[in-house]
Tab-separated table of C-alpha atoms in Angstrom:
chain	number	residue	atom	x	y	z
A	17	MET	CA	20.550	11.342	-0.019
A	18	LEU	CA	20.101	8.168	-2.111
A	19	GLU	CA	18.409	6.457	0.827
A	20	LEU	CA	15.887	9.322	1.016
A	21	LEU	CA	15.294	9.039	-2.727
A	22	THR	CA	14.471	5.415	-2.330
A	23	LEU	CA	11.905	6.238	0.291
A	24	LEU	CA	10.443	8.980	-2.041
A	25	LEU	CA	9.665	6.766	-4.920
A	26	PRO	CA	6.166	6.069	-3.821
A	27	VAL	CA	5.786	9.851	-3.377
A	28	ALA	CA	6.744	10.400	-6.889
A	29	ALA	CA	4.283	7.777	-8.096
A	30	ALA	CA	1.482	9.301	-5.987
A	31	SER	CA	2.379	12.829	-7.075
A	32	GLY	CA	2.078	11.996	-10.851
A	33	TRP	CA	-1.351	10.306	-10.267
A	34	TYR	CA	-2.521	13.126	-8.033
A	35	ALA	CA	-1.486	15.872	-10.614
A	36	ALA	CA	-3.294	14.017	-13.408
A	37	ALA	CA	-6.479	13.611	-11.266
A	38	ARG	CA	-6.415	17.358	-10.465
A	39	HIS	CA	-5.884	18.239	-14.089
A	40	HIS	CA	-8.712	16.118	-15.221
A	41	ARG	CA	-10.863	17.311	-12.378
A	42	ARG	CA	-11.689	13.752	-11.097
A	43	SER	CA	-11.472	12.232	-7.754
A	44	LEU	CA	-8.600	9.996	-6.730
A	45	SER	CA	-9.447	6.561	-7.910
A	46	GLY	CA	-8.664	2.969	-6.543
A	47	GLU	CA	-5.991	2.857	-9.282
A	48	LEU	CA	-4.123	5.639	-7.506
A	49	ILE	CA	-4.391	3.844	-4.150
A	50	GLY	CA	-3.077	0.698	-5.738
A	51	SER	CA	-0.223	2.646	-7.248
A	52	VAL	CA	0.998	4.037	-4.037
A	53	ARG	CA	0.515	0.736	-2.246
A	54	ARG	CA	2.577	-1.225	-4.900
A	55	ALA	CA	5.295	1.532	-4.996
A	56	TYR	CA	5.503	1.747	-1.211
A	57	GLN	CA	5.750	-2.023	-0.553
A	58	GLY	CA	8.103	-2.504	-3.491
A	59	THR	CA	10.779	0.217	-2.425
A	60	VAL	CA	10.723	0.766	1.306
A	61	ASP	CA	13.622	-0.919	3.013
A	62	PRO	CA	12.962	-1.586	6.658
A	63	ASN	CA	16.701	-1.096	7.467
A	64	ILE	CA	16.495	2.644	6.326
A	65	GLY	CA	15.432	4.227	9.621
A	66	ALA	CA	17.315	7.324	9.803
A	67	LYS	CA	15.269	9.010	6.953
A	68	ALA	CA	11.780	7.561	7.954
A	69	ASP	CA	10.801	10.876	9.573
A	70	GLU	CA	11.632	13.030	6.581
A	71	ALA	CA	9.903	10.532	4.239
A	72	PHE	CA	6.806	10.549	6.482
A	73	HIS	CA	6.632	14.489	6.237
A	74	LEU	CA	6.926	14.412	2.620
A	75	LEU	CA	4.178	11.805	2.336
A	76	ARG	CA	1.971	14.145	4.307
A	77	GLN	CA	2.508	16.896	1.780
A	78	ILE	CA	0.725	14.700	-0.679
A	79	ALA	CA	-1.994	13.554	1.820
A	80	ASP	CA	-3.039	16.940	2.630
A	81	SER	CA	-6.313	17.932	4.639
A	82	ASN	CA	-8.384	18.026	1.452
A	83	THR	CA	-11.091	15.531	1.791
A	84	LYS	CA	-10.655	14.433	-1.899
A	85	THR	CA	-7.354	12.752	-0.768
A	86	LEU	CA	-8.989	10.865	2.192
A	87	GLU	CA	-8.639	7.530	0.410
A	88	LEU	CA	-4.930	8.248	-0.201
A	89	GLN	CA	-4.354	9.325	3.376
A	90	LEU	CA	-6.070	6.142	4.722
A	91	ALA	CA	-4.061	3.975	2.425
A	92	LEU	CA	-0.803	5.640	3.559
A	93	GLY	CA	-1.879	5.196	7.218
A	94	SER	CA	-2.537	1.438	6.593
A	95	LEU	CA	0.780	1.017	4.901
A	96	LEU	CA	2.627	2.811	7.881
A	97	ARG	CA	0.726	0.586	10.418
A	98	ARG	CA	1.657	-2.582	8.407
A	99	SER	CA	5.304	-1.535	8.021
A	100	GLY	CA	5.530	-1.002	11.812
A	101	GLU	CA	5.470	2.823	12.008
A	102	LEU	CA	2.691	2.747	14.439
A	103	SER	CA	3.289	6.317	16.054
A	104	LYS	CA	3.172	7.700	12.552
A	105	ALA	CA	0.096	5.936	11.677
A	106	ILE	CA	-1.533	7.055	14.851
A	107	GLU	CA	-0.457	10.628	14.173
A	108	LEU	CA	-1.796	10.557	10.739
A	109	HIS	CA	-5.304	9.050	11.779
A	110	GLU	CA	-5.627	11.275	14.705
A	111	ARG	CA	-4.935	14.338	12.511
A	112	LEU	CA	-7.559	13.185	10.009
A	113	HIS	CA	-10.139	12.494	12.665
A	114	SER	CA	-9.828	16.171	13.836
A	115	GLN	CA	-10.874	17.597	10.495
A	116	PRO	CA	-14.369	19.043	10.781
A	117	GLN	CA	-15.504	18.752	7.253
A	118	LEU	CA	-15.582	14.927	7.189
A	119	THR	CA	-18.905	13.177	6.972
A	120	ALA	CA	-20.133	10.948	9.848
A	121	GLU	CA	-19.250	7.865	7.863
A	122	GLN	CA	-15.816	9.277	6.978
A	123	GLN	CA	-15.237	9.933	10.688
A	124	HIS	CA	-16.206	6.301	11.460
A	125	THR	CA	-13.824	4.987	8.892
A	126	VAL	CA	-10.938	7.098	10.320
A	127	ARG	CA	-11.746	6.203	13.815
A	128	PHE	CA	-11.823	2.409	12.990
A	129	GLU	CA	-8.350	2.818	11.429
A	130	LEU	CA	-7.195	4.502	14.574
A	131	GLY	CA	-8.498	1.611	16.678
A	132	MET	CA	-6.522	-0.774	14.471
A	133	ASP	CA	-3.480	1.336	15.048
A	134	TYR	CA	-4.016	1.099	18.869
A	135	LEU	CA	-4.574	-2.578	18.546
A	136	SER	CA	-1.319	-3.233	16.570
A	137	ALA	CA	0.493	-1.156	19.191
A	138	GLY	CA	-0.756	-3.244	21.917
A	139	LEU	CA	-2.976	-0.431	23.450
A	140	LEU	CA	-5.836	-2.684	24.089
A	141	ASP	CA	-7.791	-0.323	26.305
A	142	ARG	CA	-7.706	2.425	23.715
A	143	ALA	CA	-8.656	0.121	20.973
A	144	GLU	CA	-11.432	-1.288	22.891
A	145	ASN	CA	-12.879	2.229	23.540
A	146	VAL	CA	-12.753	3.070	19.963
A	147	PHE	CA	-14.388	-0.046	18.771
A	148	ALA	CA	-17.084	0.190	21.489
A	149	ASP	CA	-17.974	3.760	20.207
A	150	LEU	CA	-18.309	2.202	16.719
A	151	ALA	CA	-20.291	-0.856	17.687
A	152	ALA	CA	-23.619	0.752	16.692
A	153	SER	CA	-22.219	2.115	13.380
A	154	ALA	CA	-23.995	0.793	10.325
A	155	SER	CA	-20.809	0.806	8.254
A	156	HIS	CA	-18.305	-0.366	10.960
A	157	GLY	CA	-20.440	-2.032	13.636
A	158	LYS	CA	-19.828	-5.615	12.577
A	159	ALA	CA	-16.050	-5.114	12.041
A	160	SER	CA	-15.795	-3.349	15.456
A	161	LEU	CA	-17.554	-6.077	17.297
A	162	GLN	CA	-15.248	-8.590	15.726
A	163	GLN	CA	-12.204	-6.652	16.834
A	164	MET	CA	-13.723	-6.338	20.449
A	165	LEU	CA	-14.428	-10.092	20.408
A	166	ALA	CA	-10.700	-10.738	19.508
A	167	ILE	CA	-9.616	-8.668	22.381
A	168	TYR	CA	-11.822	-10.122	24.903
A	169	GLN	CA	-10.832	-13.719	23.796
A	170	SER	CA	-7.172	-12.831	23.994
A	171	GLU	CA	-7.788	-11.644	27.643
A	172	LYS	CA	-9.992	-14.826	28.425
A	173	ASP	CA	-12.751	-12.462	29.340
A	174	TRP	CA	-15.543	-14.951	28.511
A	175	VAL	CA	-18.409	-13.031	29.808
A	176	ARG	CA	-17.692	-9.890	27.708
A	177	ALA	CA	-16.598	-12.038	24.808
A	178	ALA	CA	-20.023	-13.842	24.858
A	179	GLN	CA	-21.766	-10.491	25.224
A	180	CYS	CA	-19.932	-9.239	22.062
A	181	ALA	CA	-20.683	-12.486	20.168
A	182	GLN	CA	-24.333	-12.016	21.043
A	183	SER	CA	-24.383	-8.527	19.586
A	184	LEU	CA	-22.891	-9.949	16.417
A	185	LYS	CA	-25.765	-12.229	15.957
A	186	LYS	CA	-27.836	-9.566	14.276
A	187	HIS	CA	-25.244	-9.288	11.529
A	188	ASP	CA	-25.597	-13.084	10.833
A	189	ALA	CA	-29.372	-13.905	10.940
A	190	GLY	CA	-30.249	-17.525	10.648
A	191	GLN	CA	-26.618	-18.860	11.148
A	192	ARG	CA	-25.461	-21.305	13.735
A	193	HIS	CA	-23.477	-19.340	16.327
A	194	ALA	CA	-20.687	-21.782	17.015
A	195	THR	CA	-18.403	-19.022	18.549
A	196	LEU	CA	-21.107	-17.957	21.002
A	197	ALA	CA	-21.672	-21.608	21.848
A	198	HIS	CA	-18.024	-22.196	22.666
A	199	LEU	CA	-17.758	-18.988	24.800
A	200	LEU	CA	-20.728	-20.152	26.808
A	201	CYS	CA	-18.941	-23.543	27.220
A	202	GLU	CA	-15.854	-21.575	28.546
A	203	GLN	CA	-18.127	-19.915	31.213
A	204	ALA	CA	-19.545	-23.445	32.043
A	205	GLU	CA	-16.034	-24.815	32.548
A	206	SER	CA	-15.230	-21.907	34.836
A	207	ALA	CA	-18.404	-22.614	36.750
A	208	ILE	CA	-17.542	-26.416	37.011
A	209	ALA	CA	-14.009	-25.464	38.360
A	210	LEU	CA	-15.746	-23.527	40.968
A	211	GLY	CA	-18.174	-26.339	41.890
A	212	ASP	CA	-21.265	-24.536	40.596
A	213	THR	CA	-22.837	-27.207	38.421
A	214	ALA	CA	-26.057	-25.512	38.297
A	215	THR	CA	-24.662	-22.400	36.567
A	216	ALA	CA	-22.580	-24.723	34.363
A	217	GLN	CA	-25.736	-26.511	33.271
A	218	THR	CA	-27.490	-23.304	32.430
A	219	HIS	CA	-24.591	-22.152	30.215
A	220	LEU	CA	-24.460	-25.522	28.564
A	221	GLN	CA	-28.159	-25.482	27.744
A	222	GLN	CA	-27.707	-21.953	26.300
A	223	ALA	CA	-24.751	-23.291	24.206
A	224	LEU	CA	-26.856	-26.058	22.675
A	225	ALA	CA	-29.665	-23.532	21.920
A	226	GLU	CA	-27.125	-21.349	19.988
A	227	ASP	CA	-25.574	-24.439	18.348
A	228	PRO	CA	-27.411	-27.819	18.483
A	229	ARG	CA	-24.284	-29.385	16.969
A	230	CYS	CA	-21.913	-28.209	19.721
A	231	VAL	CA	-20.129	-31.309	20.591
A	232	ARG	CA	-18.279	-29.610	23.418
A	233	ALA	CA	-21.314	-28.769	25.266
A	234	THR	CA	-22.623	-32.357	25.010
A	235	LEU	CA	-19.236	-33.732	26.254
A	236	LEU	CA	-19.363	-31.285	29.323
A	237	LYS	CA	-22.922	-32.287	30.024
A	238	SER	CA	-21.869	-35.996	29.911
A	239	GLN	CA	-18.978	-35.258	32.206
A	240	LEU	CA	-21.355	-33.832	34.739
A	241	ALA	CA	-23.654	-36.865	34.374
A	242	LEU	CA	-20.692	-39.172	34.992
A	243	GLN	CA	-19.696	-37.245	38.124
A	244	ARG	CA	-23.161	-37.972	39.475
A	245	GLN	CA	-22.784	-41.543	38.362
A	246	HIS	CA	-26.005	-41.155	36.189
A	247	TRP	CA	-24.907	-43.834	33.775
A	248	ALA	CA	-27.926	-43.892	31.705
A	249	GLU	CA	-28.133	-40.237	31.192
A	250	ALA	CA	-24.425	-40.053	30.460
A	251	GLY	CA	-24.678	-42.821	27.875
A	252	ILE	CA	-27.504	-41.114	26.039
A	253	LEU	CA	-25.568	-37.917	25.940
A	254	LEU	CA	-22.343	-39.625	24.655
A	255	ARG	CA	-24.266	-41.438	21.962
A	256	SER	CA	-25.809	-38.280	20.786
A	257	VAL	CA	-22.437	-36.914	19.821
A	258	GLU	CA	-22.804	-39.178	16.623
A	259	PHE	CA	-25.640	-36.905	15.398
A	260	GLN	CA	-23.647	-33.791	16.034
A	261	ASN	CA	-20.334	-34.789	14.522
A	262	PRO	CA	-19.317	-38.383	14.065
A	263	ALA	CA	-15.610	-37.369	13.774
A	264	PHE	CA	-15.722	-36.953	17.630
A	265	ILE	CA	-16.886	-40.662	18.061
A	266	PRO	CA	-13.304	-41.677	19.198
A	267	GLU	CA	-13.642	-39.129	22.013
A	268	ILE	CA	-16.714	-40.815	23.511
A	269	ILE	CA	-16.381	-44.637	23.098
A	270	GLY	CA	-13.934	-44.983	26.117
A	271	GLN	CA	-16.312	-43.232	28.491
A	272	LEU	CA	-19.279	-45.074	26.897
A	273	ARG	CA	-17.808	-48.311	27.993
A	274	LEU	CA	-17.817	-47.144	31.567
A	275	CYS	CA	-21.480	-46.547	31.286
A	276	HIS	CA	-22.354	-49.850	29.726
A	277	ALA	CA	-20.155	-51.628	32.309
A	278	ASN	CA	-22.010	-49.956	35.295
A	279	LEU	CA	-25.249	-50.741	33.551
A	280	ARG	CA	-24.120	-54.393	33.105
A	281	ASP	CA	-24.810	-54.087	29.268
A	282	MET	CA	-21.322	-54.839	27.692
A	283	ASP	CA	-23.229	-56.742	24.893
A	284	GLY	CA	-24.905	-53.470	23.883
A	285	TYR	CA	-21.485	-51.700	24.049
A	286	LEU	CA	-19.981	-54.446	21.592
A	287	THR	CA	-23.016	-53.920	19.242
A	288	TYR	CA	-22.432	-50.259	19.242
A	289	LEU	CA	-18.825	-50.523	18.535
A	290	ASP	CA	-19.581	-52.769	15.481
A	291	TYR	CA	-22.323	-50.307	14.316
A	292	VAL	CA	-19.878	-47.405	14.517
A	293	TYR	CA	-17.153	-49.202	12.557
A	294	GLN	CA	-19.642	-50.467	9.995
A	295	ARG	CA	-21.104	-47.029	9.357
A	296	TYR	CA	-18.163	-44.671	9.708
A	297	ARG	CA	-15.125	-46.993	9.500
A	298	THR	CA	-14.078	-45.465	12.814
A	299	GLU	CA	-10.753	-47.113	13.454
A	300	ALA	CA	-10.936	-46.530	17.248
A	301	ALA	CA	-14.129	-48.469	17.509
A	302	ALA	CA	-12.477	-51.505	15.743
A	303	LEU	CA	-9.518	-51.498	17.942
A	304	LEU	CA	-11.712	-51.268	21.181
A	305	LEU	CA	-13.860	-54.146	19.789
A	306	ALA	CA	-10.691	-56.235	19.224
A	307	ASP	CA	-9.743	-55.487	22.904
A	308	GLU	CA	-13.067	-56.633	24.033
A	309	LEU	CA	-12.992	-59.835	22.118
A	310	ALA	CA	-9.400	-60.545	23.399
A	311	GLN	CA	-10.798	-60.403	26.915
A	312	ARG	CA	-13.800	-62.575	26.109
A	313	GLU	CA	-12.444	-65.078	23.691
A	314	GLY	CA	-8.656	-64.664	23.649
A	315	ASP	CA	-5.986	-63.026	21.597
A	316	SER	CA	-6.611	-65.381	18.644
A	317	ALA	CA	-10.120	-64.082	18.239
A	318	ALA	CA	-8.880	-60.468	18.299
A	319	ALA	CA	-6.240	-61.275	15.770
A	320	SER	CA	-8.600	-63.048	13.416
A	321	TYR	CA	-11.039	-60.118	13.618
A	322	LEU	CA	-8.268	-57.591	12.868
A	323	THR	CA	-6.797	-59.623	10.121
A	324	GLY	CA	-10.240	-59.579	8.456
A	325	LEU	CA	-10.277	-55.781	8.667
A	326	LEU	CA	-6.822	-55.413	7.012
A	327	SER	CA	-8.305	-56.824	3.780
A	328	GLU	CA	-10.800	-53.825	3.757
A	329	CYS	CA	-8.392	-51.087	4.866
A	330	SER	CA	-5.092	-50.704	6.517
A	331	SER	CA	-3.461	-48.152	8.853
A	332	LEU	CA	-0.542	-47.976	11.125
A	333	ASN	CA	-2.642	-48.480	14.304
A	334	LEU	CA	-4.479	-51.353	12.745
A	335	ILE	CA	-1.291	-53.172	11.678
A	336	ARG	CA	0.194	-52.540	15.189
A	337	ARG	CA	-2.629	-54.087	16.989
A	338	THR	CA	-2.961	-56.984	14.615
A	339	LEU	CA	0.777	-57.853	14.987
A	340	HIS	CA	0.379	-57.475	18.744
A	341	TYR	CA	-2.366	-60.130	19.083
A	342	ALA	CA	-1.186	-62.384	16.204
A	343	GLY	CA	2.367	-62.432	17.665
A	344	SER	CA	1.190	-63.366	21.183
A	345	VAL	CA	-0.560	-66.380	19.575
A	346	SER	CA	1.795	-67.698	16.859
A	347	CYS	CA	5.317	-66.785	17.927
A	348	ASP	CA	6.947	-69.364	20.146
A	349	ASP	CA	10.451	-69.012	18.739
A	350	GLY	CA	12.684	-66.725	20.511
A	351	ASP	CA	14.053	-65.071	17.432
A	352	CYS	CA	10.631	-64.654	16.072
A	353	VAL	CA	9.487	-62.853	19.343
A	354	SER	CA	12.549	-60.642	19.133
A	355	VAL	CA	11.957	-59.579	15.517
A	356	LEU	CA	8.334	-59.009	16.317
A	357	ARG	CA	9.101	-56.777	19.276
A	358	ARG	CA	11.494	-54.788	17.209
A	359	CYS	CA	8.924	-54.239	14.535
A	360	LEU	CA	6.288	-53.252	17.084
A	361	ALA	CA	8.735	-50.851	18.739
A	362	ALA	CA	9.444	-49.309	15.267
A	363	LEU	CA	5.781	-49.022	14.592
A	364	ASP	CA	5.091	-47.433	18.038
A	365	SER	CA	7.726	-44.797	17.415
A	366	MET	CA	6.131	-44.050	14.009
A	367	ALA	CA	2.722	-43.699	15.787
A	368	MET	CA	4.129	-41.328	18.394
A	369	GLN	CA	5.078	-38.901	15.519
A	370	GLN	CA	1.540	-38.647	14.354
A	371	ALA	CA	-0.778	-35.781	15.213
A	372	GLY	CA	-3.794	-36.966	17.095
A	373	TYR	CA	-5.946	-33.922	16.056
A	374	GLY	CA	-6.083	-31.448	13.249
A	375	CYS	CA	-7.874	-28.198	12.238
A	376	ILE	CA	-10.203	-28.811	9.299
A	377	GLN	CA	-9.937	-25.055	8.469
A	378	CYS	CA	-6.260	-24.290	8.390
A	379	GLY	CA	-4.531	-27.691	8.690
A	380	TYR	CA	-2.892	-27.080	12.163
A	381	GLU	CA	-2.056	-30.319	13.777
A	382	CYS	CA	-1.690	-31.169	17.594
A	383	ARG	CA	-1.457	-33.951	19.937
A	384	GLU	CA	-4.314	-32.835	22.190
A	385	LEU	CA	-7.713	-31.575	21.574
A	386	HIS	CA	-8.008	-27.767	21.513
A	387	TRP	CA	-11.476	-26.180	21.015
A	388	HIS	CA	-9.912	-22.889	19.842
A	389	CYS	CA	-7.331	-23.187	17.018
A	390	PRO	CA	-4.154	-21.211	17.951
A	391	THR	CA	-3.372	-20.692	14.253
A	392	CYS	CA	-6.583	-19.571	12.545
A	393	ARG	CA	-8.475	-18.636	15.828
A	394	ALA	CA	-11.541	-20.529	14.783
A	395	TRP	CA	-13.661	-22.364	17.403
A	396	GLY	CA	-14.556	-26.060	17.029
A	397	MET	CA	-12.604	-26.692	13.964
A	398	ILE	CA	-10.085	-29.077	15.595
A	399	GLN	CA	-11.136	-32.753	15.310
A	400	PRO	CA	-9.787	-36.108	16.123
A	401	ALA	CA	-7.491	-37.572	13.317
A	402	ASP	CA	-9.252	-41.011	13.246
A	403	ALA	CA	-7.844	-43.013	10.272
A	404	GLY	CA	-11.488	-43.834	9.329
A	405	ILE	CA	-12.638	-40.240	9.351
A	406	GLY	CA	-9.486	-38.014	9.309
A	407	PHE	CA	-9.713	-34.241	9.543
A	408	ILE	CA	-12.645	-33.758	7.032
A	409	GLY	CA	-15.233	-35.254	9.186
A	410	ARG	CA	-18.343	-37.078	7.875
A	411	ASN	CA	-21.969	-36.256	7.460
A	412	PRO	CA	-23.831	-36.710	10.836
A	413	ALA	CA	-26.293	-39.447	10.959
A	414	PRO	CA	-29.982	-38.253	10.979
A	415	TYR	CA	-31.452	-37.697	14.336
A	416	PRO	CA	-33.576	-40.816	15.376
A	417	SER	CA	-37.270	-40.294	14.847
């Protein structure tokens, strides 16, 4: 009995408010809904399962078929869904939806909540059907399309996801459509896997039309150019990443070396690395420049260059590489070499524990580049964690005139 009384505390709170509202002939307010929500969340013990049915039926006595209590009924349905009582939430919303006196907008509201019930229960087909019916609704169209988009993305149905994102464009006029651009890139990657480069190119052009700063589309276009050994075209594409988002420069400078090497223009490559470091303090560019100096002029030149950089800024990778080149030049003593190797091994171990990429929206960290954040579900928010740029990015350079 005490367990049931515990469950009925929200009912008592709601009953008091509801009686006052009837007494003063006013509709149930947001204060009432808040009261029920606070009371329900504060008292319901998830371990009390035996009395859940009794409590639910008593809650329904408050949330009767009178449309004046629609807000209360919807609030109770939402609370049931969030507490895991999905069958009861579905029952409540289906009963509400069958009421003939509801207005069209109220019907849409109830139906949307029912779709959310189905989605929470994993009944994706039912949820999709509900949201598809509401896609043209003025009040719930955008939210329904967003839920459909989430469903299609979870199923990796990139074609229907892109169609859904296309429909969402009318709700965000004038905005860059980064999500749609990435969905088109997904279709391009599928086409590349099938060897259909023409279709892939079409999707990538569409992606850049939707979001001119879509780095992913540019990287895929450069990948296709490299496969065809079109070195000049690939080099132009890779360099254009700077003007989209310079945080991704560490992703392109390795492939850019291949382009310059095949074009016999390594001096141009070194000039570009120096430019990138001077403008953005991109650590990866400085390290590659040191490697090129070591090949051309020896380890002492690389060590001298990196030592000069340490006076401007320092990082784990910069210290590691400086010790590597300096040690190979100056350490002749066996004990010195042993100590240096132990220091480098310790630094290598520390570096291995660092995340290479991070989401600038939610802070998720990972060791590989993902275009879709698994935590916040945002597209294109994961960036290289370069020591000179970090996760926050830099302002892109202006497009050359």
